[in-house]
Coordinates of C-alpha atoms in Angstrom, one line a residue:
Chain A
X7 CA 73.8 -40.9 -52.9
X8 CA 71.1 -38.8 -53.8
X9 CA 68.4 -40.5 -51.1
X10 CA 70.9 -39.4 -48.7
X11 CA 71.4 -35.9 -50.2
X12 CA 67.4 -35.9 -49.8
X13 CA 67.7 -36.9 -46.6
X14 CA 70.0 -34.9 -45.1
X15 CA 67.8 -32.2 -46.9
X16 CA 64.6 -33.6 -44.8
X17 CA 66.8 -33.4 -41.6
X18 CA 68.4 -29.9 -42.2
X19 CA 64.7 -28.6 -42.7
X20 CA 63.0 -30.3 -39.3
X21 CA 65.7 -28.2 -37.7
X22 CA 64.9 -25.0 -39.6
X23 CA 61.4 -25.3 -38.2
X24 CA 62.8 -26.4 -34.7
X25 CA 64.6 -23.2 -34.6
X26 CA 62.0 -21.1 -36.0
X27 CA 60.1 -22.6 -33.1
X28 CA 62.3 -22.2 -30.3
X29 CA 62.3 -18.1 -31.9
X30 CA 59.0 -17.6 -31.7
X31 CA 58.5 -18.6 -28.3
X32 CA 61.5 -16.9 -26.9
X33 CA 60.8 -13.9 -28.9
X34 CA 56.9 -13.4 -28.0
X35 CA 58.0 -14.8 -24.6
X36 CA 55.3 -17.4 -24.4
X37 CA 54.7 -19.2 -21.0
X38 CA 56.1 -22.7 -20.9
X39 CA 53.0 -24.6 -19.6
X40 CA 51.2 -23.0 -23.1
X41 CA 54.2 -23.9 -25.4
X42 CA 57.7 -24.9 -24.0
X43 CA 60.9 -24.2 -26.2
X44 CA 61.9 -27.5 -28.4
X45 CA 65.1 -27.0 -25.5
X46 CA 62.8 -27.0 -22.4
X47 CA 61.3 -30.2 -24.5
X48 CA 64.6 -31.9 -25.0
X49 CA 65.9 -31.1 -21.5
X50 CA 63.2 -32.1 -19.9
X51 CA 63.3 -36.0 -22.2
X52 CA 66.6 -36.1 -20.7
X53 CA 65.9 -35.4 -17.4
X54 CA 62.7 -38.0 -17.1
X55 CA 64.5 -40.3 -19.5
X56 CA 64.1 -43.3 -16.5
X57 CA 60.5 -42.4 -15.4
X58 CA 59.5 -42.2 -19.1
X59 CA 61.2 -45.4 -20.5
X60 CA 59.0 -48.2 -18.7
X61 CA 56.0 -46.6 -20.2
X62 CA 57.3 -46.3 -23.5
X63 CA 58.2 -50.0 -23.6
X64 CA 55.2 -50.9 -22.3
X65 CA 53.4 -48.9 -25.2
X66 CA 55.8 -50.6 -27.9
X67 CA 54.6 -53.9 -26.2
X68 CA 51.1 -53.1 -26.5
X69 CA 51.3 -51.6 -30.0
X70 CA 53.1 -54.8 -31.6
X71 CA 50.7 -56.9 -30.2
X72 CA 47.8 -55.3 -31.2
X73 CA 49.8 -54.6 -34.8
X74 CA 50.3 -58.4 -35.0
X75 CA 46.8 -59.3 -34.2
X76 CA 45.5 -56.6 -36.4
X77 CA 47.4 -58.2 -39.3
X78 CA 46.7 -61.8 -38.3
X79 CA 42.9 -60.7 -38.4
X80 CA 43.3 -58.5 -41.5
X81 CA 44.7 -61.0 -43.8
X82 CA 42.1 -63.5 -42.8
X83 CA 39.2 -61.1 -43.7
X84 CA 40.9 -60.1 -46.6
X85 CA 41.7 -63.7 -47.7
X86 CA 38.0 -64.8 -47.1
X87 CA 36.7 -61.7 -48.3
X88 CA 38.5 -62.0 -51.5
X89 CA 37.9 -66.2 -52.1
X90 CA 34.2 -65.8 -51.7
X91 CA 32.0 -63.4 -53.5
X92 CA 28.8 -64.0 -51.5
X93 CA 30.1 -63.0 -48.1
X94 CA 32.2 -60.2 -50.1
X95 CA 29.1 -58.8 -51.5
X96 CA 27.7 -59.2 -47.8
X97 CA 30.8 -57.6 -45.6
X98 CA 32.5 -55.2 -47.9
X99 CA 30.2 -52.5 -47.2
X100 CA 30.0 -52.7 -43.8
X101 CA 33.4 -52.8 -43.8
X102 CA 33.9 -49.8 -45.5
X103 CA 31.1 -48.0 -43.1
X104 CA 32.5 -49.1 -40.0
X105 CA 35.6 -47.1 -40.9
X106 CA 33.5 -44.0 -40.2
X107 CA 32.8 -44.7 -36.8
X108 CA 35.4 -42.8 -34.9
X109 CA 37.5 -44.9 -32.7
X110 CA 37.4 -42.2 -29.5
X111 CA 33.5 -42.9 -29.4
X112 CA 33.9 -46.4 -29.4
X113 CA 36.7 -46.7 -27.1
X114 CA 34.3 -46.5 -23.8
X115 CA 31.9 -48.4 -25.1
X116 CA 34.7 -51.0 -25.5
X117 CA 35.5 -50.6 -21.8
X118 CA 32.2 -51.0 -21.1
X119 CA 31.9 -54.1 -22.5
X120 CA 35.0 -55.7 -21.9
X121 CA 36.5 -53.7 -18.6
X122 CA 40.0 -52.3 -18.2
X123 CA 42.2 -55.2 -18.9
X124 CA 44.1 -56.1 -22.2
X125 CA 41.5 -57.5 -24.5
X126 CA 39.1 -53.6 -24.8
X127 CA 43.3 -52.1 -26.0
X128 CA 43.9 -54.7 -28.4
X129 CA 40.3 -54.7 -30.0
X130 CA 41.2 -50.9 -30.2
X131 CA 44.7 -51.4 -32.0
X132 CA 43.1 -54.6 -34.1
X133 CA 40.4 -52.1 -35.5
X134 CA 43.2 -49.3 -36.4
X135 CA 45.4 -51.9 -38.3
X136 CA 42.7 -53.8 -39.5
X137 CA 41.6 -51.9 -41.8
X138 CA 44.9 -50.2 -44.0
X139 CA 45.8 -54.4 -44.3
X140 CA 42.2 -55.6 -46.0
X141 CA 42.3 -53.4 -48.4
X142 CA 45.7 -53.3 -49.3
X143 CA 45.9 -57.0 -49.5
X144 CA 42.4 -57.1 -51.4
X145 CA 44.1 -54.9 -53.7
X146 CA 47.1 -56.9 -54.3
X147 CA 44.5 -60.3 -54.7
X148 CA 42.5 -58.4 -57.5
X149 CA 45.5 -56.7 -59.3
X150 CA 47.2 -60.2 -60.4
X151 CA 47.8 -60.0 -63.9
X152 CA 44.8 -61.9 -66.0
X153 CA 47.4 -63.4 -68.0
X154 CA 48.7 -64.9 -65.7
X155 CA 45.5 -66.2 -63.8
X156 CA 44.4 -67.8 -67.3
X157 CA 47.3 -69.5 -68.0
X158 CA 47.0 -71.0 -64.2
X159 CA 43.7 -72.3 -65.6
X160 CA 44.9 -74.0 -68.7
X161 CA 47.6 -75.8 -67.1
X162 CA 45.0 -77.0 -64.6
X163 CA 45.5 -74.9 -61.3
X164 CA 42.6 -75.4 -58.6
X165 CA 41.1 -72.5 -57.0
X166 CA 43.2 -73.1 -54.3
X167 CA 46.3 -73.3 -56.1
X168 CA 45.5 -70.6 -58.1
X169 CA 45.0 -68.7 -54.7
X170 CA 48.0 -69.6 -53.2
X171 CA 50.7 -69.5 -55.5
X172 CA 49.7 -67.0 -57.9
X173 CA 47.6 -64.2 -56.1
X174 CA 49.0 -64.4 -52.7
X175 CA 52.5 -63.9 -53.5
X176 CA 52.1 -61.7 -56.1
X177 CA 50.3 -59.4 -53.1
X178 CA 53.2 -59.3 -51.2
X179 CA 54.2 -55.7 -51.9
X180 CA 50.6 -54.3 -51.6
X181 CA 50.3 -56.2 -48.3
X182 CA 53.3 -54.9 -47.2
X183 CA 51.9 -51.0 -47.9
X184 CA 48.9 -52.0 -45.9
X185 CA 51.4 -53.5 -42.8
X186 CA 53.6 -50.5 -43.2
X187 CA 50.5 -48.0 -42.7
X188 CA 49.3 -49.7 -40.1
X189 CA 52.3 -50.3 -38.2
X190 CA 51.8 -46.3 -38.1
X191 CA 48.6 -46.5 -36.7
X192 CA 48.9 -49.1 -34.1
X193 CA 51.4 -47.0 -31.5
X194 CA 48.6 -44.4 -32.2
X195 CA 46.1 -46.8 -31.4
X196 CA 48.0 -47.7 -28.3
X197 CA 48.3 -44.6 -27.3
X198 CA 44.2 -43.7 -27.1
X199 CA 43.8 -47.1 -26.1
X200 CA 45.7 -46.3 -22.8
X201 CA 43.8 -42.8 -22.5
X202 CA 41.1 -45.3 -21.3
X203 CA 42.9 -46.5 -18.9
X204 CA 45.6 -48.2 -17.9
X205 CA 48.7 -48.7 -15.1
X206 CA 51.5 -47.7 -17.8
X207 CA 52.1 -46.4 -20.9
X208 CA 52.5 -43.0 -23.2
X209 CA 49.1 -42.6 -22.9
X210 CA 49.1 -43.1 -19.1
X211 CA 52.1 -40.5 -19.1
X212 CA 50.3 -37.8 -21.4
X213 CA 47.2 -37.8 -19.2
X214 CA 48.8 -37.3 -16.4
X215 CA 51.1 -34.7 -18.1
X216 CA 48.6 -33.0 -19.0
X217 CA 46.6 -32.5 -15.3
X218 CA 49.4 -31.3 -14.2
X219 CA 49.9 -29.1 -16.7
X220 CA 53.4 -30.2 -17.7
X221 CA 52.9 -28.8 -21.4
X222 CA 56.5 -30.7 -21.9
X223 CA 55.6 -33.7 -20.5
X224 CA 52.8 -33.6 -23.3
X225 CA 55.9 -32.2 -25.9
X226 CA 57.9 -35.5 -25.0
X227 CA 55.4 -38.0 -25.3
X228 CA 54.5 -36.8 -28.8
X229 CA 57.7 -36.7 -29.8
X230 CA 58.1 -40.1 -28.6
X231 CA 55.0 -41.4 -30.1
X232 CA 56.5 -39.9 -33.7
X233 CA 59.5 -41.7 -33.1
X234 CA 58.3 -44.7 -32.0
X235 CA 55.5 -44.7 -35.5
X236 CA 59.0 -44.5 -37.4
X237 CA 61.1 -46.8 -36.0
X238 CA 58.2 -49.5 -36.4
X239 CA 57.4 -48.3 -40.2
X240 CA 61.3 -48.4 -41.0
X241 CA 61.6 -52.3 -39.2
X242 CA 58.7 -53.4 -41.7
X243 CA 60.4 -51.9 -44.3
X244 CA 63.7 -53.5 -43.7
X245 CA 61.8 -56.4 -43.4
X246 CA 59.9 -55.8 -47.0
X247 CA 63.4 -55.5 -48.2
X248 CA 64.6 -59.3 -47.1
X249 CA 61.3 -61.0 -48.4
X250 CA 60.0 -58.6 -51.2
X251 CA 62.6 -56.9 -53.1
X252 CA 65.8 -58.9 -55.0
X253 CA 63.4 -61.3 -55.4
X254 CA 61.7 -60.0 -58.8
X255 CA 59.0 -58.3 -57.9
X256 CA 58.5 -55.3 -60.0
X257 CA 58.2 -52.3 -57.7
X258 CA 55.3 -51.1 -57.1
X259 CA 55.3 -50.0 -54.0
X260 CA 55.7 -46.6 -54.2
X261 CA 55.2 -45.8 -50.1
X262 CA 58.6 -45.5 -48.7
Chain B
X20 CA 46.1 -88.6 -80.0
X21 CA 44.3 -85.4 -80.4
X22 CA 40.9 -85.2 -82.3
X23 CA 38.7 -82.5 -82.7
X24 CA 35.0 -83.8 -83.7
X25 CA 32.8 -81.3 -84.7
X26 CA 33.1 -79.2 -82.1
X27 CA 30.7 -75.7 -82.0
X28 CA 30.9 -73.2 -79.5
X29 CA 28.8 -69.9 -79.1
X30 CA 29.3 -67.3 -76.5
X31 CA 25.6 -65.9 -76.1
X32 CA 24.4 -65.4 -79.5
X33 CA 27.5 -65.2 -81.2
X34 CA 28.3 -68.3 -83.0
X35 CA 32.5 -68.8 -82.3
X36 CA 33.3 -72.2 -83.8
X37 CA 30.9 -74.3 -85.7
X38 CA 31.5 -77.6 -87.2
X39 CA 35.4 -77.9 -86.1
X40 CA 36.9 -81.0 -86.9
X41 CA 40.9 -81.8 -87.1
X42 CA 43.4 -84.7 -86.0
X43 CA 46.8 -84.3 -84.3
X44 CA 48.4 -87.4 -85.1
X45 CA 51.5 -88.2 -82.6
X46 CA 54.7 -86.3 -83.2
X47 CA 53.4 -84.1 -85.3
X48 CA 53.5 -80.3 -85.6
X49 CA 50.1 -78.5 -86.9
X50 CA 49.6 -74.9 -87.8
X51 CA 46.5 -73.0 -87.0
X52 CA 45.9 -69.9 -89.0
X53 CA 42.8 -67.6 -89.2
X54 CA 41.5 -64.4 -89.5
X55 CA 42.0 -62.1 -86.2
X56 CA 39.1 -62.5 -84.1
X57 CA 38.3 -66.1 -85.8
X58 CA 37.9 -68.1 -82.6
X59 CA 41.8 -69.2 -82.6
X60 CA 41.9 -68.5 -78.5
X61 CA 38.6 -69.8 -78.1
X62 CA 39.4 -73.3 -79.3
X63 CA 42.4 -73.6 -76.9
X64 CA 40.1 -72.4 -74.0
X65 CA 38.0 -75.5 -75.5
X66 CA 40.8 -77.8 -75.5
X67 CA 42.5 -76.6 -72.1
X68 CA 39.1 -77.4 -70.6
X69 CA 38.5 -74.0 -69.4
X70 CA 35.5 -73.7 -70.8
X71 CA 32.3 -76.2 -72.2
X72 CA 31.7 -77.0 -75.4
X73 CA 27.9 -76.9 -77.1
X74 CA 28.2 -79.6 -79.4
X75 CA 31.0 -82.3 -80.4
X76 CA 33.9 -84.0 -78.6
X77 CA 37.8 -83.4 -77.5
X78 CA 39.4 -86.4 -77.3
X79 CA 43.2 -87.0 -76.5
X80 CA 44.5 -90.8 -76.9
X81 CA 41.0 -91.3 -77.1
X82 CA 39.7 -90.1 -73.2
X83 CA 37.5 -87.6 -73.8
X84 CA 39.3 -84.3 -72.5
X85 CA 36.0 -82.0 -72.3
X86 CA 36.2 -79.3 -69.8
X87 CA 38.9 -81.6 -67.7
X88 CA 41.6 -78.9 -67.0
X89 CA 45.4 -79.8 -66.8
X90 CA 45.7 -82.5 -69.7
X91 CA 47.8 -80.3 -72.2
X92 CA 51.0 -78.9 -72.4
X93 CA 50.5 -75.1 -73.1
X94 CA 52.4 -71.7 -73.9
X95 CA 51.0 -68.7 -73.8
X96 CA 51.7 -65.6 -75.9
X97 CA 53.3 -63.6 -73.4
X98 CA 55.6 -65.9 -71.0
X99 CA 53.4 -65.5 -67.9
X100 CA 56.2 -66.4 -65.5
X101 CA 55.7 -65.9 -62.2
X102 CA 58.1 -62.9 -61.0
X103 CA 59.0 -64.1 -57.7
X104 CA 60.3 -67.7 -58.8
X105 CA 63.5 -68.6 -60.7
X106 CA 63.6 -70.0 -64.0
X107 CA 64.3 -73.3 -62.3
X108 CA 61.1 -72.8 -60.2
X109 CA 59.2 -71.4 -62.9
X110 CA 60.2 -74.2 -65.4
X111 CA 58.4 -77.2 -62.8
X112 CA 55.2 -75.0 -61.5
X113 CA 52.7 -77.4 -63.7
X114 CA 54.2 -80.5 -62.3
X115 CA 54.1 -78.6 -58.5
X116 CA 50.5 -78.7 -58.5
X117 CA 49.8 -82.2 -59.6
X118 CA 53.1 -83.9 -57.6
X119 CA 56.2 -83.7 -56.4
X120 CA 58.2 -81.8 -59.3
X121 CA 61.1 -83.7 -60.8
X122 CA 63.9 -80.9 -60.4
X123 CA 66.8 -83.4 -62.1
X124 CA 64.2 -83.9 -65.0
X125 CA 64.3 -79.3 -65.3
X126 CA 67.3 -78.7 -64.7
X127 CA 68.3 -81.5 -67.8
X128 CA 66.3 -79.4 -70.2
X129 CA 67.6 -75.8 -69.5
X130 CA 70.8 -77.5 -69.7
X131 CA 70.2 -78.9 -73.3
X132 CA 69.0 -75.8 -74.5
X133 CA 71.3 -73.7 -73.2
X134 CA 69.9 -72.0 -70.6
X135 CA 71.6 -73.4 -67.5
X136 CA 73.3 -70.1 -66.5
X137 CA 69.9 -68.8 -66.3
X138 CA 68.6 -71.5 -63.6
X139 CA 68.7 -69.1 -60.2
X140 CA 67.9 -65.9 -62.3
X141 CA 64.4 -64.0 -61.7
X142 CA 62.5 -63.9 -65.1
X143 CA 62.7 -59.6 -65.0
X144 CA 66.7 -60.4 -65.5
X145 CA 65.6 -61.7 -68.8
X146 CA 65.0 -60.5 -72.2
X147 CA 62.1 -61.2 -74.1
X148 CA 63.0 -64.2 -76.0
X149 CA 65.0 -65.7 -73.3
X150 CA 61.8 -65.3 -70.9
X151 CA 59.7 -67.4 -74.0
X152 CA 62.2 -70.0 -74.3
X153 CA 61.9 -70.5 -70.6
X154 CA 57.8 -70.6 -71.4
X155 CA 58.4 -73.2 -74.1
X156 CA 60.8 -75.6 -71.7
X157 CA 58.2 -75.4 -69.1
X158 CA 55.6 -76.2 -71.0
X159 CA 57.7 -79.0 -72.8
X160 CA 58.7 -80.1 -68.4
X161 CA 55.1 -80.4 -67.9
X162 CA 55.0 -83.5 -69.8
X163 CA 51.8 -84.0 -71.5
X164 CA 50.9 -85.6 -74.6
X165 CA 50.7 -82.4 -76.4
X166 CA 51.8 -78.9 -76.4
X167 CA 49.4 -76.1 -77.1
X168 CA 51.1 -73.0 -78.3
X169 CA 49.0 -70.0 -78.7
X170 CA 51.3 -67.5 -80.8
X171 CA 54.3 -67.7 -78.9
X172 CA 56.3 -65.3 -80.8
X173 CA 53.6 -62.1 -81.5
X174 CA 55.2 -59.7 -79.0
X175 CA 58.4 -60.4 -79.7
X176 CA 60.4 -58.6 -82.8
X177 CA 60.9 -59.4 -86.2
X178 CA 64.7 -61.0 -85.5
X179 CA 64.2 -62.4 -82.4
X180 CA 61.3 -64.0 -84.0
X181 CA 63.2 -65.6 -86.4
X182 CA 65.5 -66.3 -83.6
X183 CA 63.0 -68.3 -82.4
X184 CA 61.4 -69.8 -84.4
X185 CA 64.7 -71.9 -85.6
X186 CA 65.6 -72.5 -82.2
X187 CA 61.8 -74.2 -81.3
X188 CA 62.5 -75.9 -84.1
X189 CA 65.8 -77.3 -83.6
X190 CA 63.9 -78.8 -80.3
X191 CA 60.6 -80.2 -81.9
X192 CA 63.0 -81.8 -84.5
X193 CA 64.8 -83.8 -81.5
X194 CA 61.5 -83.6 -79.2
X195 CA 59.1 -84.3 -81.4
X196 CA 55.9 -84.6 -79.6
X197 CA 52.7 -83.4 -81.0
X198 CA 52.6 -79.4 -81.0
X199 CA 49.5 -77.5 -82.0
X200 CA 50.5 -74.2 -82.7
X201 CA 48.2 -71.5 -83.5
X202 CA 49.7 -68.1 -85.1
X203 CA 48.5 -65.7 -87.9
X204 CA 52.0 -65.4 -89.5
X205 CA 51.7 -67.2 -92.7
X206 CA 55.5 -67.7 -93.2
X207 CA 56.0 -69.0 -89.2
X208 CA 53.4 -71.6 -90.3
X209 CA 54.7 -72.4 -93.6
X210 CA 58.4 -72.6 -91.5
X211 CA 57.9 -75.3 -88.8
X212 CA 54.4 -76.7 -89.2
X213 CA 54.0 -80.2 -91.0
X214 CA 50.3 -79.2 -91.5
X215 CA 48.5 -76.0 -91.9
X216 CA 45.1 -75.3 -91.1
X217 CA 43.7 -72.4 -92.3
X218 CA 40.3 -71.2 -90.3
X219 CA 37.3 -69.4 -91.6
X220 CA 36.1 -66.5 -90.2
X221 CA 33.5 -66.5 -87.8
X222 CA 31.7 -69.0 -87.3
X223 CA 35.2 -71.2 -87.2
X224 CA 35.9 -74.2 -89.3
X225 CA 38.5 -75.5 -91.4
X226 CA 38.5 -74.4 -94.8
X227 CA 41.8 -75.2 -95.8
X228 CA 44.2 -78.0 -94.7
X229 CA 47.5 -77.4 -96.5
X230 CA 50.5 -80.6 -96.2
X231 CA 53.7 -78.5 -96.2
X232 CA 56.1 -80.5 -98.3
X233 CA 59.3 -79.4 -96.7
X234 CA 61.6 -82.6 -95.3
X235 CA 62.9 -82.6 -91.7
X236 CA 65.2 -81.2 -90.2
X237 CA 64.5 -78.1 -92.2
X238 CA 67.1 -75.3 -92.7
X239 CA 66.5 -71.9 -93.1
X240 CA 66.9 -71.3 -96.6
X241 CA 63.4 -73.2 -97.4
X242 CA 61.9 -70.0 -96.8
X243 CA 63.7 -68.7 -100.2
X244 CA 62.5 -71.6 -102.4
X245 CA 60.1 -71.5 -104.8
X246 CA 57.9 -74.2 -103.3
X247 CA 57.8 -71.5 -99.8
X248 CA 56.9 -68.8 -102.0
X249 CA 54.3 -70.6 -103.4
X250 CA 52.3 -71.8 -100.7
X251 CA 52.9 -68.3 -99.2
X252 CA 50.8 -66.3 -101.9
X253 CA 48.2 -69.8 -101.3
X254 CA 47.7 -69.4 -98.0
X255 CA 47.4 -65.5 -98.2
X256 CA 45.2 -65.9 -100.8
X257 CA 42.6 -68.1 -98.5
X258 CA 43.2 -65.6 -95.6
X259 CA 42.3 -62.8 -97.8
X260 CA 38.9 -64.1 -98.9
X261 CA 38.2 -64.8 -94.9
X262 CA 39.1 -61.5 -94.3
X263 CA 35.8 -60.2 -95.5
X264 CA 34.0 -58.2 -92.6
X265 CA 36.3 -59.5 -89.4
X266 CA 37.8 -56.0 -89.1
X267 CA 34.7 -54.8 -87.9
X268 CA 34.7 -56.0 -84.2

């Protein structure tokens, strides 16, 4: 009852600012291609609702892929990363480093390298995701109660064992805080990705949007891109919910 | 079945257990008390194979159990259950990572101690004592020769203590397979033990070996009879020349 007070309070104030929006452009009559009424915005969705929808399925596509990859590769790093100390020592910094290299500057270099097919698109969505999932699930590894992992050695757990039935699970819920952040970032990713190039997608539709000038075209695509990062986050949640919670695990995952 | 033979152990320079030696014959129940910070945990570690020993031997039924991991039944203090696994799965994680665990074998034990109800429940759906007894049957499930219990019932309070303690006892006295039991309340000791051991401070050895006279199955109003009382100001009397400088650390 009261998350869906709060809610409806979140709702009623994105509308507010809507408004306030739409007022201040009608008000200091500003020119549509500069910034077009949340109206023109909507009307204009409607009205390319068929031209747009083929590239925004062709984004999703892109961006789960690249999201499932991303996490495929994330939890490996992470598991290897955490289960041996010497590479650890080796990697983590570089890991951490790479993470200031911008993606925009190394998108070309990725079509350079590897042309304008799929692979250069999902390297670029693998590198988002990548990162939010390692540490997360690094986290979650390290945090396992010592208790616990001493009483795994006294009643004679391998490393292995130890590994996978006591630090693993209990990582679920940090792993799941690194998935949901990067589910985020990966139609993001997808979206610069197709900047690049590419035959379809948001990104295809903003760029050309935006030669044209069509400031709402631009307006849409965002909006779709925001939706789009939601719907994702709220489908790993749902999913959290089915594997994670109910099933004892104390909450403490506080992203929402 | 269990022998200690003058074991020493040292972490760097300090000197943790020197000169250890004690017996657990089979079926019976022994008491460890000490001084806090006497090397109590350190000689499970020992025995659990976790870690070496400098000088002497483990042996259990005479194979020498040195730094082999997986030999003893053990409780912790705090329950350590795994969140995310039912008392059912909980109860048979030691056997899980040696074989196939014997479900029909579990589910007989939390049925004879009561706790059946409790089989599909996650262990945050229990209270404290409940989530100990739980500890205690899976130790008991894991089926080795003996059970290691290092102060079961610390964090738990005063009456569910006592709660517990009578109820582990009711089991051993039907069970009764060797327990080694290491606590630093005097009267638990004096309670369910057959044989206290009372520990020196550090460096660890036995100073004291105390036979506790009290016939099986024992009821609870032992602990008002003279004989209780007795041993009671004994062994606090040994514990409070060992007490010396330990408060220190």
């Amino acid at each position: 009852m009261k998350r869906a007070l709060q809610k409806g309070r979140t709702i009623i104030f994105i509308a507010f600012l809507l408004f306030i929006w739409e007022l201040v452009v009608h008000i200091a009559d500003v020119p549509p291609w500069l910034l077009p009424a949340p109206s023109i915005i909507l009307v204009e969705g409607l009205q390319s609702y068929q031209t747009f929808l083929p590239h925004a399925l062709a984004t999703v596509q892109l961006a789960l892929l690249g999201l499932a990859i991303g996490v495929g590769c994330g939890l490996s790093m992470a598991i290897v990363l955490h289960r041996f100390t010497f590479i650890r020592e080796l990697f983590y910094p570089i890991l951490i480093m790479s993470q200031n290299i911008p993606i925009l500057v190394l998108a070309p270099l990725l079509i350079i390298w590897f042309g304008f097919g799929l692979l250069p698109k999902l390297i670029i969505i693998c590198l988002v995701c990548f990162f939010p999932i390692v540490i997360a699930a690094m986290d979650g590894f390290r945090q396992t109660a010592p208790e616990l992992k001493h009483y795994f050695e006294m009643i004679g757990a391998t490393k292995a064992q130890t590994f996978w039935k006591l630090e693993w699970p209990h990582a679920y819920p940090a792993i799941f805080s690194g998935v949901k952040i990067a589910a985020t970032y990966s139609v993001m990713g997808a979206v610069i990705a197709e900047w690049l190039g590419a035959k379809k997608g948001i990104g295809v539709y903003m760029t050309l949007a935006q030669s044209s000038f069509r400031t709402d075209r631009v307006f849409v695509a965002i909006f779709a891109i925001v939706l789009l990062s939601l719907l994702l986050f709220s489908s790993i949640r749902l999913i959290e919910k089915f594997t994670v919670k109910g099933r004892g695990y104390a909450q403490h995952s506080k992203h929402r | 079945m269990l022998s200690i033979q003058n074991i020493a152990k040292s972490f760097d320079s300090l000197q943790v257990l020197d000169n250890l030696s004690f017996d657990v014959k089979d079926g019976e129940f022994v008491a460890i008390v000490g001084p806090s910070g006497s090397g109590k945990s350190t000689l499970f570690q020992l025995i659990g194979g976790v870690s070496s020993i400098d000088q002497g031997a483990i042996l259990l039924n005479g194979e020498d159990i040195q730094q082999k991991r997986g030999t003893i039944g053990y409780m912790p203090q705090q329950p350590c259950l795994l969140p995310w696994r039912t008392v059912i799965e909980n109860v048979t994680i030691v056997e899980e990572l040696q074989q196939k665990p014997n479900f029909e074998r579990a589910k007989g034990w939390l049925e004879k101690v009561g706790l059946a109800s409790f089989m599909q429940v996650y262990p945050n759906e229990l209270s404290g004592g409940m989530q100990q007894r739980v500890s205690f049957i899976r130790a008991i499930v894991s089926d080795k020769p003996i059970l290691c219990l290092d102060e079961p019932f610390s964090a738990l309070d005063e009456f569910t203590r006592l709660e517990m303690q009578a109820w582990l006892l009711s089991i051993w006295e039907e069970y009764r397979k060797s327990i080694l039991f290491v606590t630093h309340s005097i009267e638990e000791a004096l309670f369910l033990a057959d044989r206290i051991l009372v520990l020196s401070k550090r460096p660890a050895t036995v100073k004291k070996e105390i036979i506790v006279p009290f016939e099986r199955p024992r009821k609870e109003e032992i602990r008002h009879s003279a004989t209780f009382t007795a041993l009671k100001q004994q062994l606090f009397k040994y514990l409070q020349e060992e007490k010396g400088d330990m408060y220190v650390d």
